Short mmCIF file of C-alpha atoms in Angstrom, two decimals:
data_model
loop_
_atom_site.label_atom_id
_atom_site.label_comp_id
_atom_site.label_asym_id
_atom_site.label_seq_id
_atom_site.Cartn_x
_atom_site.Cartn_y
_atom_site.Cartn_z
CA UNK T 1340 122.38 112.52 28.75
CA UNK T 1341 124.41 110.49 31.29
CA UNK T 1342 124.39 110.98 35.02
CA UNK T 1343 128.02 112.01 34.84
CA UNK T 1344 129.39 109.02 36.77
CA UNK T 1345 129.83 106.61 33.90
CA UNK T 1346 127.64 104.12 35.74
CA UNK T 1347 125.15 101.96 33.89
CA UNK T 1348 122.80 102.02 36.87
CA UNK T 1349 120.70 104.88 35.60
CA UNK T 1350 120.84 107.68 33.12
CA UNK T 1351 118.70 110.78 33.01
CA UNK T 1352 116.78 111.22 29.81
CA UNK T 1353 116.75 114.90 28.79
CA UNK T 1354 114.67 116.20 25.90
CA UNK T 1355 115.22 119.83 24.85
CA UNK T 1356 112.97 121.68 22.42
CA UNK T 1357 114.71 124.70 20.85
CA UNK T 1358 113.24 128.14 21.03
CA UNK T 1359 110.84 129.05 18.26
CA UNK T 1360 112.02 132.22 16.55
CA UNK T 1361 110.12 134.08 13.84
CA UNK T 1362 106.85 132.29 14.47
CA UNK T 1363 103.60 134.04 15.15
CA UNK T 1364 104.07 133.28 18.85
CA UNK T 1365 107.70 133.10 19.97
CA UNK T 1366 108.50 130.57 22.71
CA UNK T 1367 111.59 129.94 24.81
CA UNK T 1368 113.50 126.68 24.73
CA UNK T 1369 111.94 123.97 26.86
CA UNK T 1370 113.54 121.04 28.61
CA UNK T 1371 112.00 117.91 30.12
CA UNK T 1372 113.98 115.46 32.26
CA UNK T 1373 113.15 111.90 33.28
CA UNK T 1374 115.47 110.98 36.13
CA UNK T 1375 117.07 107.55 35.75
CA UNK T 1376 114.86 107.05 32.73
CA UNK T 1377 117.32 104.82 30.89
CA UNK T 1378 119.53 101.98 32.02
CA UNK T 1379 121.67 99.48 30.19
CA UNK T 1380 120.79 95.81 30.35
CA UNK T 1381 122.49 94.12 33.32
CA UNK T 1382 124.98 91.29 32.90
CA UNK T 1383 123.51 87.83 32.44
CA UNK T 1384 125.27 84.65 33.61
CA UNK T 1385 124.24 81.53 31.70
CA UNK T 1386 126.99 78.89 31.97
CA UNK T 1387 130.16 78.44 34.01
CA UNK T 1388 132.86 75.95 33.03
CA UNK T 1389 136.27 75.07 34.42
CA UNK T 1390 137.74 73.57 37.58
CA UNK T 1391 136.19 74.54 40.88
CA UNK T 1392 138.41 73.18 43.64
CA UNK T 1393 137.29 74.51 47.02
CA UNK T 1394 140.89 75.58 47.62
CA UNK T 1395 140.32 78.25 44.95
CA UNK T 1396 142.95 79.47 42.54
CA UNK T 1397 141.27 77.85 39.54
CA UNK T 1398 140.27 79.65 36.36
CA UNK T 1399 136.60 79.50 35.42
CA UNK T 1400 134.96 80.71 32.23
CA UNK T 1401 131.68 82.57 32.55
CA UNK T 1402 129.44 82.70 29.51
CA UNK T 1403 126.50 85.07 29.29
CA UNK T 1404 125.79 88.55 28.00
CA UNK T 1405 126.49 92.24 28.60
CA UNK T 1406 130.00 91.86 29.98
CA UNK T 1407 131.37 94.71 27.88
CA UNK T 1408 133.96 94.78 25.14
CA UNK T 1409 137.60 93.77 25.68
CA UNK T 1410 138.86 97.15 24.44
CA UNK T 1411 137.23 100.03 26.37
CA UNK T 1412 137.81 102.34 23.42
CA UNK T 1413 135.23 100.29 21.49
CA UNK T 1414 132.54 100.91 24.10
CA UNK T 1415 130.35 103.92 24.73
CA UNK T 1416 130.57 103.38 28.48
CA UNK T 1417 132.04 104.45 30.77
CA UNK T 1418 132.79 108.12 30.41
CA UNK T 1419 136.33 107.69 31.76
CA UNK T 1420 137.13 104.86 29.30
CA UNK T 1421 137.65 102.35 32.13
CA UNK T 1422 135.16 99.51 32.42
CA UNK T 1423 134.92 98.28 35.99
CA UNK T 1424 134.10 94.59 36.37
CA UNK T 1425 134.03 92.25 39.34
CA UNK T 1426 133.10 88.64 40.02
CA UNK T 1427 132.08 87.52 43.51
CA UNK T 1428 131.36 84.03 44.81
CA UNK T 1429 129.56 83.91 48.12
CA UNK T 1430 130.59 87.53 48.61
CA UNK T 1431 134.29 86.75 48.06
CA UNK T 1432 136.10 88.59 45.27
CA UNK T 1433 137.51 86.52 42.43
CA UNK T 1434 140.88 87.51 41.00
CA UNK T 1435 142.12 88.28 37.49
CA UNK T 1436 138.73 89.07 35.98
CA UNK T 1437 139.40 89.21 32.25
CA UNK T 1438 136.92 89.94 29.50
CA UNK T 1439 137.23 87.74 26.43
CA UNK T 1440 134.21 89.11 24.61
CA UNK T 1441 130.89 90.78 25.30
CA UNK T 1442 129.56 87.33 26.20
CA UNK T 1443 132.53 85.70 27.95
CA UNK T 1444 134.83 86.50 30.85
CA UNK T 1445 137.29 84.49 32.91
CA UNK T 1446 138.13 84.74 36.60
CA UNK T 1447 140.23 82.95 39.21
CA UNK T 1448 138.14 81.53 42.04
CA UNK T 1449 138.71 82.52 45.67
CA UNK T 1450 139.07 79.77 48.30
CA UNK T 1451 135.84 78.69 49.96
CA UNK T 1452 137.14 79.42 53.48
CA UNK T 1453 134.60 81.21 55.63
CA UNK T 1454 131.56 80.40 53.52
CA UNK T 1455 130.39 77.56 55.76
CA UNK T 1456 129.22 75.67 52.70
CA UNK T 1457 130.63 74.95 49.27
CA UNK T 1458 127.29 74.32 47.55
CA UNK T 1459 124.99 76.77 45.76
CA UNK T 1460 126.92 79.92 46.55
CA UNK T 1461 125.63 83.07 44.83
CA UNK T 1462 127.86 84.20 41.98
CA UNK T 1463 127.50 87.74 40.68
CA UNK T 1464 129.14 89.50 37.76
CA UNK T 1465 129.18 93.27 38.17
CA UNK T 1466 129.86 95.59 35.25
CA UNK T 1467 129.92 99.33 35.87
CA UNK T 1468 128.05 98.95 39.13
CA UNK T 1469 125.32 96.69 37.73
CA UNK T 1470 125.17 92.98 38.62
CA UNK T 1471 123.18 90.10 37.20
CA UNK T 1472 119.67 90.34 38.62
CA UNK T 1473 119.45 86.64 39.48
CA UNK T 1474 122.37 85.03 41.32
CA UNK T 1475 124.02 82.10 39.58
CA UNK T 1476 124.34 79.09 41.92
CA UNK T 1477 128.00 78.12 42.00
CA UNK T 1478 129.28 75.02 43.81
CA UNK T 1479 132.85 74.17 44.59
CA UNK T 1480 134.10 70.61 44.13
CA UNK T 1481 134.55 68.84 47.47
CA UNK T 1482 137.24 66.24 48.15
CA UNK T 1483 136.51 63.03 46.27
CA UNK T 1484 137.88 59.50 46.50
CA UNK T 1485 138.49 57.55 43.29
CA UNK T 1486 140.40 54.45 44.40
CA UNK T 1487 141.56 52.85 47.66
CA UNK T 1488 144.29 50.22 47.88
CA UNK T 1489 143.78 47.03 49.87
CA UNK T 1490 145.43 46.58 53.25
CA UNK T 1491 146.69 43.42 54.92
CA UNK T 1492 144.71 42.03 57.86
CA UNK T 1493 147.91 42.70 59.78
CA UNK T 1494 147.74 46.38 58.88
CA UNK T 1495 149.81 48.50 56.55
CA UNK T 1496 149.85 51.57 54.34
CA UNK T 1497 146.67 52.51 52.47
CA UNK T 1498 146.89 54.62 49.32
CA UNK T 1499 143.92 56.75 48.34
CA UNK T 1500 143.61 58.53 44.99
CA UNK T 1501 141.15 61.30 44.27
CA UNK T 1502 140.98 65.07 43.98
CA UNK T 1503 140.98 68.21 46.09
CA UNK T 1504 143.24 66.74 48.78
CA UNK T 1505 145.33 69.91 49.05
CA UNK T 1506 149.09 70.50 48.75
CA UNK T 1507 151.73 67.89 49.51
CA UNK T 1508 152.81 67.43 53.10
CA UNK T 1509 152.62 65.24 56.17
CA UNK T 1510 150.43 65.35 59.25
CA UNK T 1511 149.99 67.68 61.09
CA UNK T 1512 151.13 70.12 58.41
CA UNK T 1513 148.33 69.26 55.98
CA UNK T 1514 144.66 70.21 55.81
CA UNK T 1515 143.44 66.67 56.48
CA UNK T 1516 141.40 66.66 59.69
CA UNK T 1517 139.83 63.21 60.01
CA UNK T 1518 139.91 59.69 58.58
CA UNK T 1519 137.01 57.38 59.34
CA UNK T 1520 137.08 53.66 58.40
CA UNK T 1521 133.90 51.64 58.86
CA UNK T 1522 132.58 54.33 61.18
CA UNK T 1523 135.71 54.35 63.35
CA UNK T 1524 137.75 57.53 63.56
CA UNK T 1525 141.46 56.85 63.26
CA UNK T 1526 144.02 58.38 65.58
CA UNK T 1527 145.93 60.63 63.19
CA UNK T 1528 149.01 60.53 65.40
CA UNK T 1529 149.11 56.81 64.64
CA UNK T 1530 147.78 56.86 61.08
CA UNK T 1531 150.25 59.62 60.12
CA UNK T 1532 148.49 60.62 56.90
CA UNK T 1533 150.35 62.45 54.16
CA UNK T 1534 149.46 63.99 50.83
CA UNK T 1535 151.97 62.27 48.58
CA UNK T 1536 150.82 63.82 45.30
CA UNK T 1537 149.44 67.37 45.15
CA UNK T 1538 145.65 67.34 45.31
CA UNK T 1539 145.37 63.71 44.18
CA UNK T 1540 146.93 61.12 46.53
CA UNK T 1541 146.87 60.40 50.27
CA UNK T 1542 148.60 57.64 52.20
CA UNK T 1543 148.01 56.62 55.81
CA UNK T 1544 148.77 53.76 58.18
CA UNK T 1545 145.94 51.37 59.03
CA UNK T 1546 146.10 48.94 61.94
CA UNK T 1547 145.22 45.24 61.84
CA UNK T 1548 141.62 44.36 61.11
CA UNK T 1549 139.25 42.52 58.83
CA UNK T 1550 136.30 43.15 56.57
CA UNK T 1551 135.42 43.99 52.99
CA UNK T 1552 133.87 47.00 51.26
CA UNK T 1553 134.36 49.16 54.34
CA UNK T 1554 133.30 52.80 54.16
CA UNK T 1555 136.13 55.32 54.06
CA UNK T 1556 135.50 59.00 54.76
CA UNK T 1557 138.18 61.68 54.76
CA UNK T 1558 137.63 65.22 55.99
CA UNK T 1559 139.81 67.97 54.58
CA UNK T 1560 139.42 71.60 55.62
CA UNK T 1561 135.97 70.84 57.07
CA UNK T 1562 134.77 69.20 53.85
CA UNK T 1563 134.12 65.45 53.86
CA UNK T 1564 134.21 63.07 50.94
CA UNK T 1565 130.84 61.59 50.11
CA UNK T 1566 129.93 58.09 51.26
#
């Protein structure tokens, strides 16, 4: 016997013995109840695949168990024939949570903004009020540099390719906050950086100088590329 809410959190178990009629000793019907004596297995998150840009808006696929059936009419729960599901990352709600099967759902990631970190954020899948008992550690992809063009000793334009650079635009109307070359922070009003290809290419002006294999670090929305 369900609790009447359609929630999988806990169901009362009710056992009723009918009245004995016609026996030597007649007895009335008897009922025993075990409150919250039965619960459905919680969701389990095993694997997550897909893009994970810290800007969010990317579709991820979550594989596990106990996510419920795609068609509510095929499920016993809930009582109102609506299965409530949610995915949260670091406490932020994901969008467009869609069940593919009992063991697979998809969701669109929220942006990382406000988390303070993009690594090992707790991901929970909640189905009918019940979430996975152990949080799945989810990490967003930080900005990354793939290639850097050479610059003349007299200075010039440097082209950087990579990922998670944000939308196209020019400084100061982009999310780029700092460029550091060989430990020296560039004046962005002089470097005039721009995202010339969405997410994947940055260009900036570099003054005269010399050296080889210099470290380049770029900070975008408080996240810095790795050295």
